[in-house]
């Protein structure tokens, strides 16, 4: 897998995005500040606003960048795929390692919907491909056997759902 920075990643915009990934991962979205991000990136807070408009716009740009990184890593890994080998797992971990704190924090804060959806979409072909070689292909779980928040109230509570009265 390639690890060299792409030419567009040498820009102030990329430095801001990378600083935001660090700050959002370390402090969380609410506690991270545009001023702190700007300082880490070596730019003015005005330049951050110029490029991204707002902190939310910056977070969306971070998510879009990580989705792009995941797609690139997935394609590079799939071209040399040996199903069952450990190499793809290690390569995937290496690709996302610099962003692990951001991803974990975003998942914990519930702000990683687009990122999580892309992770799932990228995983489905891997699972389908791996299942082709199985002598006992998996059967879909019947809908009646799946947990629901009505039958399993602890499931939605432990997953962060706020649909139950407090």
Coordinates of N, CA, C and O in Angstrom, one line a residue:
X1 N 0.8 -1.2 0.0 CA 0.0 0.0 0.0 C 0.9 1.2 0.0 O 1.9 1.3 0.6
X2 N 0.4 2.2 -0.7 CA 1.2 3.5 -0.7 C 0.9 4.3 0.5 O -0.2 4.4 1.0
X3 N 2.0 5.0 1.0 CA 1.8 5.8 2.2 C 2.3 7.2 1.9 O 2.2 8.1 2.8
X4 N 2.8 7.5 0.7 CA 3.2 8.8 0.4 C 2.1 9.8 0.3 O 1.0 9.4 -0.2
X5 N 2.3 11.0 0.7 CA 1.2 12.0 0.7 C 0.9 12.3 -0.8 O 1.8 12.5 -1.6
X6 N -0.4 12.4 -1.1 CA -0.8 12.9 -2.4 C -0.6 14.4 -2.5 O -0.5 15.1 -1.5
X7 N -0.4 14.8 -3.7 CA 0.0 16.3 -3.9 C -1.0 17.2 -3.3 O -0.7 18.2 -2.7
X8 N -2.3 16.9 -3.3 CA -3.3 17.8 -2.7 C -3.2 17.8 -1.2 O -3.8 18.7 -0.5
X9 N -2.5 16.8 -0.6 CA -2.3 16.8 0.8 C -1.2 17.7 1.3 O -0.9 17.7 2.5
X10 N -0.6 18.4 0.5 CA 0.5 19.3 0.9 C 0.0 20.7 1.0 O 0.7 21.6 1.3
X11 N -1.3 20.9 0.9 CA -1.9 22.2 1.0 C -2.3 22.6 2.4 O -2.3 21.8 3.3
X12 N -2.6 23.9 2.6 CA -3.1 24.4 3.9 C -4.4 23.7 4.3 O -4.6 23.3 5.4
X13 N -5.2 23.5 3.3 CA -6.5 22.8 3.5 C -6.3 21.4 4.1 O -6.9 21.0 5.0
X14 N -5.3 20.7 3.6 CA -5.0 19.3 4.1 C -4.4 19.4 5.5 O -4.7 18.5 6.3
X15 N -3.5 20.4 5.7 CA -3.0 20.5 7.1 C -4.1 20.8 8.1 O -4.1 20.3 9.2
X16 N -5.0 21.6 7.7 CA -6.2 21.9 8.6 C -7.0 20.7 8.8 O -7.3 20.4 10.0
X17 N -7.3 19.9 7.8 CA -8.0 18.7 7.9 C -7.3 17.7 8.8 O -7.9 17.1 9.7
X18 N -6.0 17.5 8.6 CA -5.2 16.6 9.4 C -5.2 17.0 10.9 O -5.3 16.2 11.8
X19 N -5.1 18.4 11.1 CA -5.1 18.9 12.5 C -6.5 18.6 13.1 O -6.6 18.3 14.3
X20 N -7.6 18.8 12.3 CA -8.9 18.6 12.8 C -9.1 17.1 13.2 O -9.7 16.8 14.2
X21 N -8.6 16.2 12.4 CA -8.7 14.8 12.7 C -8.0 14.5 14.0 O -8.6 13.7 14.9
X22 N -6.9 15.1 14.3 CA -6.2 14.9 15.6 C -7.0 15.5 16.7 O -7.2 14.9 17.8
X23 N -7.5 16.8 16.6 CA -8.2 17.4 17.6 C -9.6 16.8 17.9 O -10.0 16.6 19.1
X24 N -10.3 16.4 16.8 CA -11.6 15.8 17.1 C -11.4 14.4 17.7 O -12.2 14.0 18.6
X25 N -10.3 13.7 17.4 CA -10.0 12.4 18.0 C -9.6 12.5 19.4 O -10.0 11.7 20.3
X26 N -8.8 13.5 19.7 CA -8.3 13.7 21.1 C -9.3 14.4 22.0 O -9.5 13.9 23.2
X27 N -10.0 15.4 21.6 CA -10.9 16.2 22.4 C -12.4 16.0 22.2 O -13.2 16.4 23.0
X28 N -12.7 15.4 21.1 CA -14.1 15.2 20.7 C -14.6 16.5 20.0 O -13.9 17.5 20.0
X29 N -15.7 16.4 19.3 CA -16.2 17.4 18.4 C -16.5 18.7 19.3 O -16.1 19.8 18.9
X30 N -17.2 18.5 20.4 CA -17.7 19.7 21.2 C -16.5 20.4 21.8 O -16.5 21.7 21.8
X31 N -15.5 19.7 22.3 CA -14.4 20.4 22.9 C -13.3 20.9 22.0 O -12.5 21.7 22.4
X32 N -13.2 20.4 20.8 CA -12.2 20.8 19.8 C -12.6 22.2 19.4 O -13.8 22.5 19.2
X33 N -11.6 23.1 19.2 CA -11.9 24.5 18.8 C -11.3 24.8 17.4 O -10.2 24.2 17.1
X34 N -11.9 25.6 16.6 CA -11.3 26.0 15.4 C -10.0 26.8 15.6 O -9.0 26.6 14.8
X35 N -9.9 27.5 16.7 CA -8.6 28.2 17.0 C -7.5 27.2 17.3 O -6.4 27.3 16.8
X36 N -7.8 26.1 18.1 CA -6.8 25.1 18.4 C -6.4 24.3 17.1 O -5.2 24.0 16.9
X37 N -7.4 24.0 16.3 CA -7.1 23.3 15.0 C -6.2 24.2 14.1 O -5.2 23.7 13.5
X38 N -6.6 25.5 14.0 CA -5.8 26.4 13.2 C -4.3 26.5 13.7 O -3.4 26.5 12.9
X39 N -4.2 26.6 15.0 CA -2.8 26.7 15.6 C -2.0 25.4 15.3 O -0.8 25.6 14.9
X40 N -2.6 24.3 15.4 CA -1.9 23.0 15.1 C -1.5 23.0 13.6 O -0.4 22.5 13.2
X41 N -2.4 23.5 12.7 CA -2.2 23.5 11.3 C -1.2 24.6 10.9 O -0.8 24.6 9.7
X42 N -1.0 25.5 11.7 CA -0.1 26.7 11.4 C -0.8 27.7 10.5 O -0.1 28.3 9.6
X43 N -2.1 27.9 10.6 CA -2.8 28.8 9.8 C -3.7 29.7 10.8 O -3.8 29.4 12.0
X44 N -4.4 30.7 10.2 CA -5.2 31.5 11.0 C -6.6 30.9 11.1 O -7.0 30.1 10.2
X45 N -7.4 31.2 12.2 CA -8.8 30.6 12.2 C -9.6 31.1 11.0 O -10.5 30.4 10.6
X46 N -9.3 32.3 10.5 CA -10.0 32.8 9.3 C -9.9 31.9 8.1 O -10.8 31.7 7.3
X47 N -8.6 31.3 8.0 CA -8.4 30.5 6.8 C -9.2 29.1 7.0 O -9.6 28.6 6.0
X48 N -9.3 28.7 8.2 CA -10.1 27.5 8.5 C -11.6 27.7 8.0 O -12.1 26.9 7.3
X49 N -12.1 28.9 8.4 CA -13.5 29.2 8.0 C -13.6 29.4 6.5 O -14.6 29.1 5.9
X50 N -12.6 30.0 5.9 CA -12.5 30.2 4.5 C -12.7 28.9 3.7 O -13.4 28.7 2.8
X51 N -11.9 27.9 4.2 CA -11.9 26.6 3.5 C -13.1 25.7 3.8 O -13.6 25.0 2.9
X52 N -13.6 25.8 5.1 CA -14.6 24.8 5.5 C -15.9 25.4 5.9 O -16.9 24.7 6.1
X53 N -15.9 26.7 6.1 CA -17.1 27.4 6.5 C -17.5 27.4 8.0 O -17.8 28.4 8.6
X54 N -17.4 26.2 8.6 CA -17.7 26.0 10.0 C -17.1 24.8 10.5 O -16.5 24.0 9.8
X55 N -17.2 24.6 11.8 CA -16.7 23.4 12.4 C -17.4 22.1 11.9 O -16.7 21.1 11.6
X56 N -18.7 22.2 11.7 CA -19.4 21.1 11.1 C -18.9 20.8 9.7 O -18.8 19.7 9.3
X57 N -18.7 21.9 8.9 CA -18.2 21.7 7.5 C -16.8 21.0 7.6 O -16.5 20.1 6.7
X58 N -16.0 21.3 8.5 CA -14.7 20.7 8.7 C -14.8 19.2 9.1 O -14.1 18.4 8.5
X59 N -15.8 18.9 10.0 CA -16.0 17.5 10.3 C -16.5 16.7 9.1 O -16.0 15.6 8.9
X60 N -17.4 17.3 8.3 CA -17.8 16.6 7.1 C -16.7 16.4 6.2 O -16.6 15.3 5.5
X61 N -15.8 17.3 6.0 CA -14.6 17.1 5.2 C -13.7 16.0 5.7 O -13.1 15.3 4.9
X62 N -13.6 15.9 7.0 CA -12.8 14.9 7.6 C -13.4 13.5 7.3 O -12.7 12.6 6.9
X63 N -14.7 13.4 7.4 CA -15.4 12.1 7.1 C -15.2 11.8 5.6 O -15.0 10.6 5.3
X64 N -15.4 12.8 4.8 CA -15.2 12.5 3.3 C -13.8 12.0 3.0 O -13.6 11.1 2.2
X65 N -12.8 12.6 3.7 CA -11.5 12.2 3.4 C -11.2 10.8 3.9 O -10.6 10.0 3.2
X66 N -11.8 10.4 5.1 CA -11.6 9.1 5.6 C -12.3 8.1 4.7 O -11.8 7.0 4.5
X67 N -13.4 8.4 4.2 CA -14.1 7.5 3.3 C -13.3 7.3 2.1 O -13.1 6.1 1.6
X68 N -12.7 8.3 1.5 CA -11.8 8.2 0.4 C -10.6 7.3 0.7 O -10.2 6.4 0.0
X69 N -10.0 7.5 1.9 CA -8.8 6.7 2.3 C -9.2 5.2 2.4 O -8.5 4.4 2.0
X70 N -10.4 5.0 3.0 CA -10.9 3.6 3.2 C -11.1 3.0 1.8 O -10.8 1.8 1.6
X71 N -11.7 3.7 0.9 CA -11.9 3.2 -0.5 C -10.6 2.8 -1.1 O -10.5 1.8 -1.8
X72 N -9.6 3.7 -1.0 CA -8.3 3.5 -1.7 C -7.7 2.3 -1.0 O -7.2 1.4 -1.7
X73 N -7.7 2.2 0.3 CA -7.1 1.0 1.0 C -7.8 -0.3 0.6 O -7.2 -1.3 0.3
X74 N -9.1 -0.2 0.5 CA -9.9 -1.4 0.2 C -9.6 -1.9 -1.2 O -9.4 -3.1 -1.4
X75 N -9.5 -1.0 -2.2 CA -9.1 -1.3 -3.5 C -7.7 -1.9 -3.7 O -7.5 -2.9 -4.3
X76 N -6.8 -1.3 -3.0 CA -5.4 -1.8 -3.0 C -5.3 -3.2 -2.4 O -4.6 -4.0 -2.9
X77 N -6.0 -3.4 -1.3 CA -6.0 -4.7 -0.7 C -6.7 -5.7 -1.5 O -6.2 -6.9 -1.7
X78 N -7.9 -5.4 -2.1 CA -8.7 -6.4 -2.8 C -7.9 -6.8 -4.1 O -8.1 -7.9 -4.5
X79 N -7.1 -6.0 -4.7 CA -6.4 -6.4 -5.9 C -5.4 -7.5 -5.6 O -5.1 -8.3 -6.5
X80 N -4.9 -7.6 -4.3 CA -4.0 -8.6 -4.0 C -4.5 -9.6 -3.0 O -3.8 -10.2 -2.2
X81 N -5.9 -9.7 -3.0 CA -6.5 -10.5 -1.9 C -6.3 -12.0 -2.0 O -6.3 -12.6 -3.1
X82 N -6.0 -12.5 -0.9 CA -5.9 -14.0 -0.7 C -6.8 -14.3 0.5 O -6.4 -14.1 1.7
X83 N -8.0 -14.7 0.2 CA -9.1 -14.8 1.3 C -8.5 -15.8 2.3 O -8.0 -16.8 2.0
X84 N -8.7 -15.3 3.5 CA -8.3 -16.1 4.7 C -6.9 -15.7 5.1 O -6.5 -16.1 6.2
X85 N -6.1 -15.0 4.4 CA -4.8 -14.6 4.8 C -4.9 -13.4 5.8 O -5.9 -12.6 5.7
X86 N -3.9 -13.3 6.6 CA -3.9 -12.2 7.6 C -3.4 -10.9 7.0 O -3.7 -9.8 7.5
X87 N -2.8 -11.0 5.8 CA -2.2 -9.8 5.2 C -3.2 -8.7 5.0 O -3.0 -7.5 5.3
X88 N -4.4 -8.9 4.5 CA -5.4 -7.9 4.3 C -5.8 -7.2 5.6 O -6.0 -6.0 5.6
X89 N -5.9 -8.0 6.6 CA -6.3 -7.4 7.9 C -5.2 -6.4 8.4 O -5.5 -5.3 8.9
X90 N -4.0 -6.9 8.3 CA -2.9 -6.0 8.8 C -2.8 -4.8 7.9 O -2.5 -3.7 8.4
X91 N -3.0 -4.9 6.6 CA -2.9 -3.8 5.7 C -4.0 -2.8 6.0 O -3.8 -1.5 6.0
X92 N -5.2 -3.3 6.3 CA -6.3 -2.4 6.7 C -6.0 -1.6 8.0 O -6.2 -0.4 8.0
X93 N -5.5 -2.4 8.9 CA -5.2 -1.7 10.2 C -4.1 -0.6 10.0 O -4.2 0.4 10.6
X94 N -3.1 -0.9 9.2 CA -2.1 0.1 8.9 C -2.7 1.3 8.2 O -2.3 2.5 8.5
X95 N -3.6 1.1 7.3 CA -4.2 2.3 6.6 C -5.0 3.2 7.5 O -5.0 4.4 7.3
X96 N -5.7 2.6 8.5 CA -6.6 3.4 9.3 C -6.0 3.8 10.7 O -6.5 4.6 11.4
X97 N -4.8 3.3 11.0 CA -4.2 3.5 12.3 C -4.1 5.0 12.6 O -4.4 5.4 13.7
X98 N -3.6 5.9 11.7 CA -3.5 7.3 12.0 C -4.8 7.9 12.4 O -4.9 9.0 13.0
X99 N -5.9 7.3 12.0 CA -7.3 7.9 12.2 C -8.1 7.2 13.2 O -9.3 7.5 13.4
X100 N -7.5 6.2 13.9 CA -8.2 5.4 14.8 C -8.9 6.2 16.0 O -10.1 5.9 16.3
X101 N -8.2 7.2 16.5 CA -8.8 8.0 17.6 C -10.0 8.8 17.1 O -11.1 8.8 17.8
X102 N -9.9 9.3 15.9 CA -11.0 10.1 15.3 C -12.2 9.2 15.1 O -13.3 9.5 15.4
X103 N -12.0 8.0 14.5 CA -13.1 7.1 14.2 C -13.7 6.6 15.5 O -15.0 6.6 15.6
X104 N -12.9 6.2 16.5 CA -13.5 5.8 17.7 C -14.3 6.9 18.4 O -15.4 6.6 18.9
X105 N -13.8 8.1 18.4 CA -14.5 9.2 19.1 C -15.8 9.5 18.3 O -16.8 9.7 18.9
X106 N -15.7 9.5 17.0 CA -16.9 9.8 16.2 C -18.0 8.7 16.4 O -19.2 9.1 16.5
X107 N -17.6 7.5 16.5 CA -18.6 6.4 16.8 C -19.2 6.6 18.2 O -20.4 6.4 18.3
X108 N -18.3 6.9 19.1 CA -18.8 7.0 20.5 C -19.7 8.2 20.6 O -20.7 8.2 21.4
X109 N -19.5 9.3 19.9 CA -20.3 10.5 20.0 C -21.6 10.4 19.1 O -22.4 11.2 19.1
X110 N -21.6 9.3 18.3 CA -22.8 9.1 17.4 C -22.8 10.0 16.2 O -23.8 10.3 15.6
X111 N -21.6 10.5 15.8 CA -21.6 11.4 14.7 C -20.9 10.8 13.4 O -20.6 11.5 12.5
X112 N -20.8 9.5 13.4 CA -20.1 8.9 12.3 C -21.0 8.1 11.4 O -20.6 7.1 10.9
X113 N -22.2 8.6 11.2 CA -23.2 7.8 10.4 C -22.7 7.5 9.0 O -22.6 6.4 8.6
X114 N -22.2 8.5 8.3 CA -21.8 8.4 6.9 C -20.5 7.5 6.9 O -20.4 6.6 6.0
X115 N -19.6 7.7 7.8 CA -18.4 6.9 7.9 C -18.7 5.4 8.2 O -18.2 4.5 7.6
X116 N -19.6 5.2 9.2 CA -20.0 3.8 9.5 C -20.7 3.2 8.3 O -20.4 2.0 8.0
X117 N -21.6 3.9 7.7 CA -22.3 3.3 6.5 C -21.3 2.9 5.4 O -21.5 1.8 4.8
X118 N -20.3 3.7 5.2 CA -19.3 3.3 4.2 C -18.5 2.1 4.7 O -18.1 1.3 3.8
X119 N -18.1 2.0 5.9 CA -17.4 0.8 6.4 C -18.2 -0.4 6.2 O -17.7 -1.5 5.8
X120 N -19.5 -0.3 6.4 CA -20.4 -1.5 6.2 C -20.4 -1.8 4.7 O -20.3 -3.0 4.3
X121 N -20.6 -0.8 3.9 CA -20.7 -1.1 2.4 C -19.4 -1.7 1.9 O -19.4 -2.6 1.1
X122 N -18.3 -1.3 2.5 CA -17.0 -1.8 2.0 C -16.8 -3.2 2.5 O -16.1 -4.0 1.9
X123 N -17.4 -3.6 3.6 CA -17.2 -4.9 4.2 C -18.1 -6.0 3.6 O -17.7 -7.1 3.5
X124 N -19.2 -5.6 3.1 CA -20.2 -6.6 2.5 C -19.5 -7.4 1.4 O -19.6 -8.6 1.4
X125 N -18.8 -6.8 0.4 CA -18.2 -7.7 -0.6 C -17.2 -8.6 0.0 O -17.1 -9.8 -0.5
X126 N -16.5 -8.2 1.0 CA -15.5 -9.1 1.6 C -16.2 -10.3 2.2 O -15.7 -11.5 2.1
X127 N -17.3 -10.1 2.9 CA -18.0 -11.2 3.6 C -18.6 -12.1 2.5 O -18.5 -13.3 2.6
X128 N -19.2 -11.5 1.5 CA -19.8 -12.3 0.5 C -18.7 -13.2 -0.2 O -19.0 -14.4 -0.5
X129 N -17.6 -12.6 -0.5 CA -16.5 -13.3 -1.2 C -16.0 -14.5 -0.3 O -15.8 -15.6 -0.7
X130 N -15.8 -14.2 1.0 CA -15.4 -15.2 2.0 C -16.4 -16.3 2.1 O -16.0 -17.5 2.2
X131 N -17.7 -16.0 2.1 CA -18.7 -17.0 2.2 C -18.8 -17.9 1.0 O -19.3 -19.0 1.1
X132 N -18.4 -17.5 -0.2 CA -18.4 -18.3 -1.4 C -17.7 -19.7 -1.2 O -18.1 -20.7 -1.6
X133 N -16.6 -19.6 -0.5 CA -15.7 -20.8 -0.3 C -16.1 -21.7 0.9 O -15.5 -22.7 1.1
X134 N -17.2 -21.3 1.6 CA -17.6 -22.1 2.8 C -18.3 -23.3 2.3 O -19.1 -23.3 1.4
X135 N -18.1 -24.4 3.0 CA -18.9 -25.6 2.7 C -20.3 -25.5 3.4 O -21.2 -26.3 3.0
X136 N -20.4 -24.7 4.4 CA -21.7 -24.5 5.0 C -22.1 -23.0 5.0 O -22.0 -22.3 5.9
X137 N -22.6 -22.5 3.8 CA -22.9 -21.1 3.7 C -23.9 -20.7 4.7 O -24.8 -21.4 5.1
X138 N -23.7 -19.5 5.2 CA -24.6 -19.0 6.3 C -26.0 -18.8 5.8 O -26.2 -18.5 4.6
X139 N -26.9 -19.0 6.7 CA -28.3 -18.7 6.3 C -28.7 -17.4 7.0 O -28.3 -17.1 8.1
X140 N -29.6 -16.7 6.3 CA -30.1 -15.4 6.9 C -30.8 -15.7 8.2 O -31.5 -16.7 8.4
X141 N -30.6 -14.8 9.2 CA -31.3 -14.9 10.5 C -32.8 -14.6 10.2 O -33.1 -13.5 9.7
X142 N -33.7 -15.5 10.7 CA -35.1 -15.1 10.5 C -35.4 -13.8 11.3 O -34.9 -13.6 12.4
X143 N -36.3 -13.0 10.7 CA -36.6 -11.8 11.3 C -37.1 -12.0 12.8 O -36.9 -11.1 13.6
X144 N -37.9 -13.0 13.0 CA -38.4 -13.3 14.4 C -37.3 -13.5 15.4 O -37.5 -13.4 16.6
X145 N -36.1 -13.9 14.9 CA -35.0 -14.2 15.9 C -34.1 -13.0 16.2 O -33.3 -13.1 17.0
X146 N -34.3 -11.9 15.4 CA -33.5 -10.7 15.6 C -34.0 -10.0 16.8 O -35.2 -9.9 17.0
X147 N -33.1 -9.4 17.6 CA -33.5 -8.6 18.7 C -34.2 -7.3 18.3 O -33.8 -6.8 17.3
X148 N -35.2 -6.9 19.0 CA -35.8 -5.6 18.7 C -35.8 -4.9 20.1 O -35.8 -5.5 21.1
X149 N -35.9 -3.6 20.0 CA -35.9 -2.8 21.2 C -37.2 -3.0 22.0 O -37.1 -2.8 23.2
X150 N -38.3 -3.5 21.4 CA -39.5 -3.8 22.2 C -39.3 -5.1 23.0 O -39.7 -5.1 24.2
X151 N -38.6 -6.1 22.5 CA -38.4 -7.3 23.2 C -37.1 -7.3 24.0 O -37.0 -8.0 25.0
X152 N -36.2 -6.5 23.6 CA -34.9 -6.4 24.3 C -34.5 -5.0 24.6 O -33.7 -4.4 24.0
X153 N -35.2 -4.4 25.6 CA -35.0 -3.0 25.9 C -33.5 -2.6 26.2 O -33.0 -1.6 25.9
X154 N -32.8 -3.6 26.8 CA -31.3 -3.3 27.1 C -30.5 -3.2 25.8 O -29.5 -2.5 25.8
X155 N -31.0 -3.8 24.7 CA -30.2 -3.7 23.5 C -30.1 -2.2 23.0 O -29.1 -1.7 22.6
X156 N -31.3 -1.6 23.0 CA -31.3 -0.2 22.5 C -30.6 0.7 23.5 O -29.9 1.7 23.1
X157 N -30.8 0.4 24.8 CA -30.1 1.3 25.8 C -28.6 1.2 25.7 O -27.9 2.2 25.8
X158 N -28.1 0.0 25.5 CA -26.7 -0.2 25.5 C -26.1 0.3 24.2 O -24.9 0.6 24.1
X159 N -26.9 0.5 23.2 CA -26.4 1.0 21.9 C -26.6 2.5 21.8 O -26.4 3.1 20.7
X160 N -27.0 3.2 22.8 CA -27.1 4.6 22.8 C -28.4 5.2 22.3 O -28.6 6.3 22.1
X161 N -29.5 4.3 22.2 CA -30.7 4.8 21.7 C -31.4 5.7 22.8 O -31.3 5.4 23.9
X162 N -32.0 6.7 22.3 CA -32.7 7.6 23.3 C -34.2 7.6 23.1 O -34.9 8.5 23.5
X163 N -34.7 6.5 22.5 CA -36.1 6.3 22.2 C -36.9 6.0 23.5 O -38.1 6.1 23.5
X164 N -36.3 5.5 24.6 CA -37.0 5.1 25.8 C -37.1 6.3 26.7 O -36.2 7.1 26.8
X165 N -38.3 6.4 27.4 CA -38.4 7.5 28.4 C -37.5 7.3 29.5 O -37.2 6.1 29.9
X166 N -37.0 8.4 30.1 CA -36.1 8.3 31.2 C -36.8 8.4 32.5 O -37.6 9.1 32.8

